[in-house]
CSV table of C-alpha atoms in Angstrom, one decimal:
chain,number,residue,atom,x,y,z
A,288,MET,CA,0.1,-0.1,0.0
A,289,GLU,CA,3.0,2.1,0.8
A,290,ASN,CA,4.3,1.5,-2.6
A,291,GLN,CA,1.2,2.1,-4.3
A,292,ASP,CA,0.8,5.7,-2.6
A,293,ARG,CA,4.8,6.4,-3.3
A,294,LYS,CA,4.1,5.7,-7.0
A,295,ARG,CA,1.0,7.7,-7.2
A,296,GLY,CA,2.7,10.6,-5.7
A,297,ILE,CA,5.4,10.3,-8.2
A,298,ILE,CA,3.1,10.6,-11.1
A,299,ILE,CA,1.4,13.5,-9.5
A,300,GLU,CA,4.6,15.6,-9.1
A,301,ALA,CA,5.8,14.8,-12.6
A,302,ALA,CA,2.3,15.8,-13.8
A,303,LEU,CA,2.2,18.9,-12.1
A,304,LYS,CA,5.2,19.8,-13.3
A,305,ARG,CA,4.0,19.2,-17.1
A,306,PHE,CA,0.7,20.9,-16.7
A,307,ALA,CA,2.6,23.7,-15.2
A,308,HIS,CA,5.0,24.2,-17.9
A,309,TYR,CA,2.6,23.0,-20.9
A,310,GLY,CA,-1.0,23.3,-19.7
A,311,LEU,CA,-3.4,20.6,-19.9
A,312,SER,CA,-4.0,20.2,-23.9
A,313,LYS,CA,-0.3,20.2,-24.7
A,314,THR,CA,0.4,17.5,-22.0
A,315,THR,CA,0.0,13.7,-22.8
A,316,MET,CA,-0.2,10.6,-20.4
A,317,THR,CA,2.7,9.2,-22.7
A,318,GLU,CA,5.2,12.1,-21.8
A,319,ILE,CA,4.2,11.8,-18.0
A,320,ALA,CA,4.9,8.1,-18.2
A,321,LYS,CA,8.4,8.8,-20.0
A,322,ASP,CA,9.2,11.4,-17.4
A,323,VAL,CA,8.9,9.0,-14.3
A,324,SER,CA,9.9,5.8,-16.4
A,325,PHE,CA,6.9,3.9,-15.7
A,326,SER,CA,4.5,2.3,-18.5
A,327,LYS,CA,1.6,4.0,-19.6
A,328,ALA,CA,-0.5,1.1,-18.5
A,329,LEU,CA,0.9,1.7,-14.7
A,330,LEU,CA,-0.3,5.5,-15.4
A,331,TYR,CA,-4.0,4.3,-16.4
A,332,TYR,CA,-4.2,2.0,-13.4
A,333,TYR,CA,-3.9,5.1,-11.1
A,334,PHE,CA,-5.8,7.3,-13.2
A,335,PRO,CA,-8.4,6.7,-15.8
A,336,ASP,CA,-7.8,9.6,-17.8
A,337,LYS,CA,-5.7,12.8,-18.1
A,338,LEU,CA,-8.2,14.7,-16.5
A,339,SER,CA,-8.5,12.9,-13.5
A,340,LEU,CA,-4.6,13.2,-13.0
A,341,TYR,CA,-5.0,16.7,-13.7
A,342,VAL,CA,-7.6,17.2,-10.9
A,343,SER,CA,-5.3,15.1,-8.3
A,344,ALA,CA,-2.4,17.3,-9.4
A,345,ILE,CA,-4.5,20.5,-8.7
A,346,GLU,CA,-5.4,18.9,-5.2
A,347,HIS,CA,-1.6,18.4,-4.4
A,348,LEU,CA,-1.0,21.9,-5.3
A,349,MET,CA,-3.6,23.3,-3.0
A,350,GLN,CA,-2.3,21.1,-0.1
A,351,VAL,CA,1.1,22.5,-0.5
A,352,ILE,CA,0.4,25.9,-1.1
A,353,SER,CA,-2.1,25.9,2.0
A,354,ARG,CA,0.8,24.4,4.3
A,355,ASP,CA,3.1,27.5,2.8
A,356,LEU,CA,0.7,30.0,3.3
A,357,VAL,CA,-0.1,29.2,7.0
A,358,LYS,CA,3.5,29.0,8.0
A,359,SER,CA,4.2,32.3,6.0
A,360,ILE,CA,1.4,34.1,7.9
A,361,ASP,CA,2.4,32.5,11.3
A,362,LYS,CA,5.6,34.4,10.7
A,363,THR,CA,4.2,37.7,10.2
A,364,SER,CA,3.9,40.3,13.1
A,365,SER,CA,0.8,41.9,12.5
A,366,SER,CA,-2.5,41.0,10.9
A,367,THR,CA,-2.0,44.0,8.0
A,368,GLU,CA,1.1,42.1,7.2
A,369,GLY,CA,-0.7,38.7,7.2
A,370,ILE,CA,-3.0,40.1,4.8
A,371,PHE,CA,-0.6,41.2,2.5
A,372,LYS,CA,1.5,38.2,2.8
A,373,LEU,CA,-1.7,36.3,1.7
A,374,LEU,CA,-2.5,38.6,-1.8
A,375,GLN,CA,1.5,38.6,-2.3
A,376,LYS,CA,1.4,34.4,-1.8
A,377,ARG,CA,-1.5,34.2,-4.1
A,378,GLN,CA,0.0,36.2,-6.7
A,379,SER,CA,3.0,34.1,-6.8
A,380,PHE,CA,1.2,31.1,-6.8
A,381,ILE,CA,-0.8,32.1,-9.9
A,382,GLN,CA,2.3,33.7,-11.8
A,383,LYS,CA,4.1,30.4,-11.4
A,384,TYR,CA,1.2,28.1,-12.1
A,385,TYR,CA,-0.6,30.3,-14.9
A,386,ASN,CA,-0.5,27.5,-17.3
A,387,LEU,CA,-2.1,25.2,-15.0
A,388,LEU,CA,-4.9,27.4,-13.8
A,389,GLU,CA,-5.5,28.5,-17.4
A,390,SER,CA,-6.6,24.8,-18.4
A,391,THR,CA,-9.5,25.1,-16.5
A,392,GLN,CA,-10.6,27.5,-19.2
A,393,ILE,CA,-10.2,24.6,-21.8
A,394,ILE,CA,-12.5,22.6,-19.7
A,395,GLY,CA,-15.0,25.3,-19.6
A,396,ASN,CA,-18.6,24.4,-19.0
A,397,GLU,CA,-17.8,20.8,-18.2
A,398,LEU,CA,-15.6,21.5,-15.3
A,399,PRO,CA,-15.8,18.5,-13.1
A,400,ASP,CA,-17.3,18.5,-10.0
A,401,ASP,CA,-14.2,17.1,-8.2
A,402,LEU,CA,-12.3,20.0,-9.7
A,403,TYR,CA,-15.1,22.3,-8.7
A,404,GLU,CA,-15.1,20.9,-5.3
A,405,LYS,CA,-11.0,21.9,-5.0
A,406,PHE,CA,-11.7,25.7,-6.0
A,407,SER,CA,-14.5,25.7,-3.4
A,408,LYS,CA,-12.2,24.4,-0.7
A,409,ALA,CA,-9.6,26.6,-1.7
A,410,ARG,CA,-11.7,29.9,-1.1
A,411,ALA,CA,-13.3,28.3,1.9
A,412,PHE,CA,-9.6,28.0,3.4
A,413,GLU,CA,-8.7,31.7,2.2
A,414,THR,CA,-12.0,33.0,3.8
A,415,ILE,CA,-10.7,31.3,7.3
A,416,ILE,CA,-7.5,32.4,7.0
A,417,ILE,CA,-8.9,36.2,6.6
A,418,GLY,CA,-11.2,36.0,9.4
A,419,SER,CA,-8.6,34.4,11.7
A,420,LEU,CA,-6.4,37.4,10.7
A,421,PHE,CA,-9.1,39.9,11.6
A,422,THR,CA,-9.8,38.3,14.8
A,423,ARG,CA,-6.0,38.3,15.5
A,424,GLY,CA,-5.9,42.0,14.8
A,425,ILE,CA,-9.1,42.7,17.2
A,426,SER,CA,-7.5,41.0,20.1
A,427,HIS,CA,-4.1,42.8,19.5
A,428,GLY,CA,-6.0,46.1,19.3
A,429,GLU,CA,-4.6,46.3,15.7
A,430,PHE,CA,-8.4,46.6,14.5
A,431,GLU,CA,-12.1,47.8,15.6
A,432,ILE,CA,-14.5,45.3,13.9
A,433,GLU,CA,-17.8,45.0,15.1
A,434,ASN,CA,-18.6,42.2,12.9
A,435,PRO,CA,-15.7,40.1,11.8
A,436,LYS,CA,-17.5,37.7,9.8
A,437,LEU,CA,-19.0,40.3,7.8
A,438,ALA,CA,-16.1,42.2,7.3
A,439,THR,CA,-14.5,39.1,6.3
A,440,GLU,CA,-17.3,38.7,3.6
A,441,ILE,CA,-17.0,42.0,2.3
A,442,PHE,CA,-13.1,42.1,1.8
A,443,ILE,CA,-13.4,38.8,-0.1
A,444,ASP,CA,-16.5,39.8,-2.3
A,445,ALA,CA,-14.7,43.2,-2.9
A,446,LEU,CA,-11.7,41.2,-4.2
A,447,SER,CA,-14.0,39.1,-6.3
A,448,GLY,CA,-15.7,42.1,-7.6
A,449,ILE,CA,-11.9,44.0,-8.8
A,450,HIS,CA,-11.7,40.3,-10.6
A,451,PHE,CA,-14.9,40.3,-12.2
A,452,ASN,CA,-15.0,44.3,-13.1
A,453,ILE,CA,-11.7,43.5,-15.2
A,454,MET,CA,-12.7,40.7,-16.8
A,455,SER,CA,-16.3,41.8,-17.8
A,456,LYS,CA,-14.2,44.4,-20.2
A,457,ASP,CA,-13.0,41.2,-22.1
A,458,LYS,CA,-14.4,38.4,-23.4
A,459,ASN,CA,-11.9,36.1,-22.0
A,460,ILE,CA,-13.2,33.8,-19.2
A,461,PHE,CA,-9.7,33.5,-17.6
A,462,PRO,CA,-7.3,36.5,-17.1
A,463,GLY,CA,-4.6,36.9,-19.4
A,464,LYS,CA,-0.9,38.1,-17.5
A,465,GLU,CA,-1.5,41.9,-18.6
A,466,GLN,CA,-5.2,41.2,-16.7
A,467,PHE,CA,-3.8,40.0,-13.6
A,468,LYS,CA,-1.3,42.8,-13.1
A,469,GLN,CA,-4.2,45.1,-13.1
A,470,ILE,CA,-6.2,42.6,-10.6
A,471,PHE,CA,-3.3,42.5,-8.3
A,472,LEU,CA,-2.6,46.0,-8.4
A,473,LYS,CA,-6.0,46.9,-7.6
A,474,GLU,CA,-6.2,44.2,-5.0
A,475,ARG,CA,-3.5,45.8,-2.9
A,476,VAL,CA,-4.9,49.3,-3.0
A,477,PHE,CA,-8.2,48.5,-1.9
A,478,ALA,CA,-6.7,46.3,0.9
A,479,GLU,CA,-4.5,49.4,2.0
A,480,ILE,CA,-7.8,51.2,1.9
A,481,PHE,CA,-10.0,48.8,3.8
A,482,LEU,CA,-7.5,48.1,6.5
A,483,GLN,CA,-6.9,51.5,7.2
A,484,GLY,CA,-10.7,51.8,8.0
A,485,LEU,CA,-10.5,49.1,10.3
A,486,ARG,CA,-7.9,50.6,12.5
A,487,PRO,CA,-8.5,52.3,15.9
A,488,HIS,CA,-9.9,56.0,15.3
A,489,SER,CA,-6.9,57.0,17.5
A,490,THR,CA,-4.4,55.4,15.5
A,491,GLN,CA,-5.6,56.6,12.0
A,492,GLN,CA,-3.5,59.5,10.4
């Protein structure tokens, strides 16, 4: 069983590198099999098709990113720093794995339930992180928030609104690299304004 898990992990790691570099459409199961020196039949033993392997690669990546994000935020000295660290990490993640994420556009309206579930979990995880940072900020006297849950929802909805507003000006479903630059810039400016409004009145300039 341990050997099977190890082989499965090796396949997922190799697939992740391929998908990240070439995207979903330009990656084949044959290439992944060659990368790990496994037979193609062995790949299909673990994954019935390329899409199921792609979903597993996405899940693995999100687990890695989540662990890295928690470690990075734990090292921040303030909640404000933690929020900006989250935005910076998310930006780095999208830039590094742009080809991997862009592949979801290829799948389009046929987004598998498993993949939709992974993205939903990622969003829920981000909500928990931001909510915990707001709560930490309250306990340390950094923020004054009557309803941290509502503040978290508004903050996330506004970030989504920035994304939607930029995308609504174009016919693309998935942002191009230049559009992402606009999104990242506006997210940072919005966060600065929003977090300034949460600080106790005596500390505001």
